[in-house]
mmCIF file of C-alpha atoms in Angstrom:
data_model
loop_
_atom_site.group_PDB
_atom_site.id
_atom_site.type_symbol
_atom_site.label_atom_id
_atom_site.label_comp_id
_atom_site.label_asym_id
_atom_site.label_seq_id
_atom_site.Cartn_x
_atom_site.Cartn_y
_atom_site.Cartn_z
ATOM 1 C CA THR A 1 -48.753 -4.443 -85.537
ATOM 2 C CA THR A 2 -50.839 -1.820 -86.228
ATOM 3 C CA PHE A 3 -48.699 1.545 -85.671
ATOM 4 C CA ALA A 4 -49.468 4.711 -88.135
ATOM 5 C CA THR A 5 -45.548 4.454 -89.355
ATOM 6 C CA SER A 6 -45.601 2.082 -92.114
ATOM 7 C CA THR A 7 -42.368 4.026 -94.573
ATOM 8 C CA ALA A 8 -39.459 2.021 -94.922
ATOM 9 C CA VAL A 9 -37.820 4.539 -92.642
ATOM 10 C CA GLY A 10 -40.348 4.102 -90.106
ATOM 11 C CA THR A 11 -39.630 -0.070 -89.773
ATOM 12 C CA CYS A 12 -36.118 0.826 -90.375
ATOM 13 C CA ARG A 13 -36.421 2.518 -87.455
ATOM 14 C CA ARG A 14 -38.656 0.639 -85.345
ATOM 15 C CA ALA A 15 -35.917 -2.498 -85.885
ATOM 16 C CA PHE A 16 -33.276 -0.723 -85.004
ATOM 17 C CA TYR A 17 -35.266 0.878 -81.687
ATOM 18 C CA ARG A 18 -36.393 -2.547 -81.156
ATOM 19 C CA ASP A 19 -32.662 -4.396 -81.704
ATOM 20 C CA ALA A 20 -31.383 -1.339 -78.782
ATOM 21 C CA ALA A 21 -34.825 -1.996 -76.531
ATOM 22 C CA ASP A 22 -33.810 -5.744 -76.230
ATOM 23 C CA ALA A 23 -30.248 -4.423 -75.716
ATOM 24 C CA ILE A 24 -30.457 -3.205 -72.221
ATOM 25 C CA ILE A 25 -33.413 -5.278 -70.781
ATOM 26 C CA GLY A 26 -31.783 -6.374 -67.477
ATOM 27 C CA ARG A 27 -29.308 -3.737 -67.579
ATOM 28 C CA PRO A 28 -29.229 -2.263 -63.766
ATOM 29 C CA PHE A 29 -30.761 0.979 -62.201
ATOM 30 C CA ARG A 30 -28.817 3.834 -61.188
ATOM 31 C CA LEU A 31 -29.899 7.195 -60.483
ATOM 32 C CA HIS A 32 -29.105 9.284 -63.849
ATOM 33 C CA GLY A 33 -27.500 6.317 -65.299
ATOM 34 C CA ARG A 34 -27.384 7.139 -68.648
ATOM 35 C CA GLY A 35 -26.103 3.872 -70.190
ATOM 36 C CA PRO A 36 -25.128 1.811 -71.501
ATOM 37 C CA GLU A 37 -23.835 -0.198 -68.487
ATOM 38 C CA VAL A 38 -26.778 1.200 -65.825
ATOM 39 C CA PHE A 39 -30.220 3.265 -66.921
ATOM 40 C CA ASP A 40 -32.530 5.162 -64.798
ATOM 41 C CA CYS A 41 -36.017 5.825 -66.814
ATOM 42 C CA PHE A 42 -34.431 8.850 -68.086
ATOM 43 C CA GLY A 43 -31.942 7.532 -69.888
ATOM 44 C CA VAL A 44 -33.801 4.786 -71.140
ATOM 45 C CA LEU A 45 -36.418 7.559 -72.451
ATOM 46 C CA LEU A 46 -32.927 8.520 -74.005
ATOM 47 C CA TRP A 47 -31.102 5.599 -75.220
ATOM 48 C CA LEU A 48 -34.065 4.735 -77.362
ATOM 49 C CA TYR A 49 -34.795 7.604 -79.007
ATOM 50 C CA ARG A 50 -31.061 7.987 -80.317
ATOM 51 C CA SER A 51 -31.550 4.550 -81.547
ATOM 52 C CA ALA A 52 -34.051 5.648 -83.812
ATOM 53 C CA GLY A 53 -32.204 8.551 -84.469
ATOM 54 C CA ILE A 54 -33.700 10.905 -82.347
ATOM 55 C CA GLU A 55 -31.499 12.583 -80.276
ATOM 56 C CA LEU A 56 -32.754 14.525 -77.290
ATOM 57 C CA ALA A 57 -31.329 16.925 -74.648
ATOM 58 C CA ASP A 58 -31.013 16.102 -71.429
ATOM 59 C CA PRO A 59 -33.490 16.320 -69.053
ATOM 60 C CA ILE A 60 -31.357 16.000 -65.443
ATOM 61 C CA ALA A 61 -31.266 19.774 -64.415
ATOM 62 C CA THR A 62 -34.907 20.647 -65.183
ATOM 63 C CA ARG A 63 -36.959 17.621 -63.873
ATOM 64 C CA GLU A 64 -39.431 19.670 -62.687
ATOM 65 C CA VAL A 65 -41.299 20.536 -65.796
ATOM 66 C CA ALA A 66 -43.001 17.933 -67.158
ATOM 67 C CA LEU A 67 -40.515 16.290 -69.306
ATOM 68 C CA GLY A 68 -37.983 18.440 -68.990
ATOM 69 C CA GLU A 69 -36.186 20.567 -70.675
ATOM 70 C CA PHE A 70 -37.355 18.452 -74.594
ATOM 71 C CA ALA A 71 -40.804 19.476 -73.640
ATOM 72 C CA ALA A 72 -41.027 21.061 -76.085
ATOM 73 C CA GLU A 73 -40.395 18.717 -78.830
ATOM 74 C CA PHE A 74 -43.598 16.677 -77.567
ATOM 75 C CA VAL A 75 -46.811 17.276 -77.866
ATOM 76 C CA GLU A 76 -49.355 15.694 -75.338
ATOM 77 C CA LEU A 77 -51.864 13.292 -76.329
ATOM 78 C CA PRO A 78 -55.574 13.796 -75.669
ATOM 79 C CA SER A 79 -55.898 9.778 -74.020
ATOM 80 C CA LEU A 80 -53.288 7.126 -73.272
ATOM 81 C CA GLY A 81 -55.630 4.833 -76.272
ATOM 82 C CA GLY A 82 -53.298 4.606 -79.823
ATOM 83 C CA LEU A 83 -50.267 4.554 -77.968
ATOM 84 C CA GLU A 84 -47.385 3.857 -80.528
ATOM 85 C CA PRO A 85 -43.904 2.438 -80.134
ATOM 86 C CA LEU A 86 -41.468 5.774 -79.010
ATOM 87 C CA ASP A 87 -44.879 7.416 -77.704
ATOM 88 C CA VAL A 88 -43.991 8.259 -74.044
ATOM 89 C CA VAL A 89 -45.410 7.427 -70.769
ATOM 90 C CA HIS A 90 -45.043 10.248 -68.204
ATOM 91 C CA LEU A 91 -46.230 10.388 -64.175
ATOM 92 C CA ALA A 92 -45.601 12.742 -62.216
ATOM 93 C CA TYR A 93 -46.224 11.598 -58.487
ATOM 94 C CA GLY A 94 -45.460 12.271 -54.647
ATOM 95 C CA VAL A 95 -46.099 15.807 -52.480
ATOM 96 C CA ASP A 96 -42.861 17.495 -50.625
ATOM 97 C CA VAL A 97 -44.053 19.554 -47.390
ATOM 98 C CA ALA A 98 -42.291 22.404 -47.113
ATOM 99 C CA GLU A 99 -41.872 25.291 -44.769
ATOM 100 C CA GLY A 100 -45.805 24.514 -43.956
ATOM 101 C CA GLU A 101 -46.113 24.437 -48.108
ATOM 102 C CA PHE A 102 -46.924 22.199 -50.475
ATOM 103 C CA ALA A 103 -44.335 21.814 -53.820
ATOM 104 C CA PRO A 104 -45.183 20.988 -56.765
ATOM 105 C CA LEU A 105 -44.588 17.338 -57.489
ATOM 106 C CA ARG A 106 -41.086 16.886 -57.565
ATOM 107 C CA HIS A 107 -40.558 12.544 -58.569
ATOM 108 C CA GLN A 108 -41.218 12.298 -62.257
ATOM 109 C CA HIS A 109 -41.716 7.996 -64.312
ATOM 110 C CA VAL A 110 -41.448 7.406 -67.687
ATOM 111 C CA SER A 111 -41.944 4.897 -69.680
ATOM 112 C CA VAL A 112 -41.072 4.234 -73.622
ATOM 113 C CA ILE A 113 -43.829 2.162 -75.972
ATOM 114 C CA GLU A 114 -42.278 -0.079 -77.283
ATOM 115 C CA SER A 115 -45.820 -2.290 -79.005
ATOM 116 C CA ASP A 116 -48.961 -2.240 -78.501
ATOM 117 C CA ARG A 117 -48.830 -4.813 -75.353
ATOM 118 C CA HIS A 118 -45.463 -3.220 -73.760
ATOM 119 C CA ALA A 119 -43.793 0.159 -72.987
ATOM 120 C CA VAL A 120 -39.929 0.262 -71.721
ATOM 121 C CA THR A 121 -38.491 1.863 -68.359
ATOM 122 C CA ALA A 122 -36.049 1.372 -65.944
ATOM 123 C CA ILE A 123 -37.694 0.713 -62.046
ATOM 124 C CA ARG A 124 -35.974 2.631 -59.251
ATOM 125 C CA GLY A 125 -34.026 0.025 -57.351
ATOM 126 C CA GLY A 126 -33.733 -2.650 -59.905
ATOM 127 C CA ARG A 127 -33.757 -2.774 -63.707
ATOM 128 C CA VAL A 128 -34.377 -1.726 -66.927
ATOM 129 C CA VAL A 129 -37.817 -4.073 -68.187
ATOM 130 C CA ARG A 130 -40.488 -5.209 -70.580
ATOM 131 C CA GLU A 131 -43.802 -3.858 -68.950
ATOM 132 C CA PRO A 132 -47.281 -4.878 -69.572
ATOM 133 C CA LEU A 133 -48.894 -1.618 -70.898
ATOM 134 C CA GLU A 134 -51.570 -1.566 -68.396
ATOM 135 C CA ARG A 135 -48.850 -1.421 -65.829
ATOM 136 C CA VAL A 136 -47.763 2.174 -67.235
ATOM 137 C CA ALA A 137 -50.952 3.645 -69.434
ATOM 138 C CA ILE A 138 -52.734 4.458 -65.420
ATOM 139 C CA PRO A 139 -54.821 6.829 -64.069
ATOM 140 C CA GLY A 140 -53.189 10.333 -63.758
ATOM 141 C CA ALA A 141 -50.792 9.363 -66.193
ATOM 142 C CA LYS A 142 -50.029 11.457 -69.204
ATOM 143 C CA ALA A 143 -49.080 10.483 -72.719
ATOM 144 C CA TYR A 144 -46.488 12.047 -75.403
ATOM 145 C CA ARG A 145 -45.646 11.861 -79.264
ATOM 146 C CA HIS A 146 -42.616 13.444 -80.198
ATOM 147 C CA ARG A 147 -43.388 16.454 -82.771
ATOM 148 C CA SER A 148 -41.086 14.518 -85.533
ATOM 149 C CA ARG A 149 -43.557 11.459 -85.443
ATOM 150 C CA LEU A 150 -46.584 13.411 -86.051
ATOM 151 C CA SER A 151 -48.260 12.979 -88.998
ATOM 152 C CA SER A 152 -48.762 15.889 -91.549
#
């Protein structure tokens, strides 16, 4: 792989992250699941970041804001190109009509980049899966990187 993180610490964290991803592939989906037995997509995000030594607040109560409460911990990337492990691809979709007015997009989905070819996520009604990157980095999606992983 050709990722920017090349320090021994980055390599070690990436190894733990990979092991954590392998350990949850195939686990069942459950809305608001945070592991270790069941997950939703945000649960996968929290689990994999924790395995890399990064604790995030659980966004469950504030999903109306992109990436929830921990949005301030992430920086939006200018494009979906050049994604690195632990980058997050976020997609908001669906419009609700309430009292004749359009409400904000309320359905959200996140995938965590694992490699230059795959992302890990939980699919509603399914399981935690490893998806080809082209299935998650789609038009309308936004990419984010955690502030701790930005180059100085």
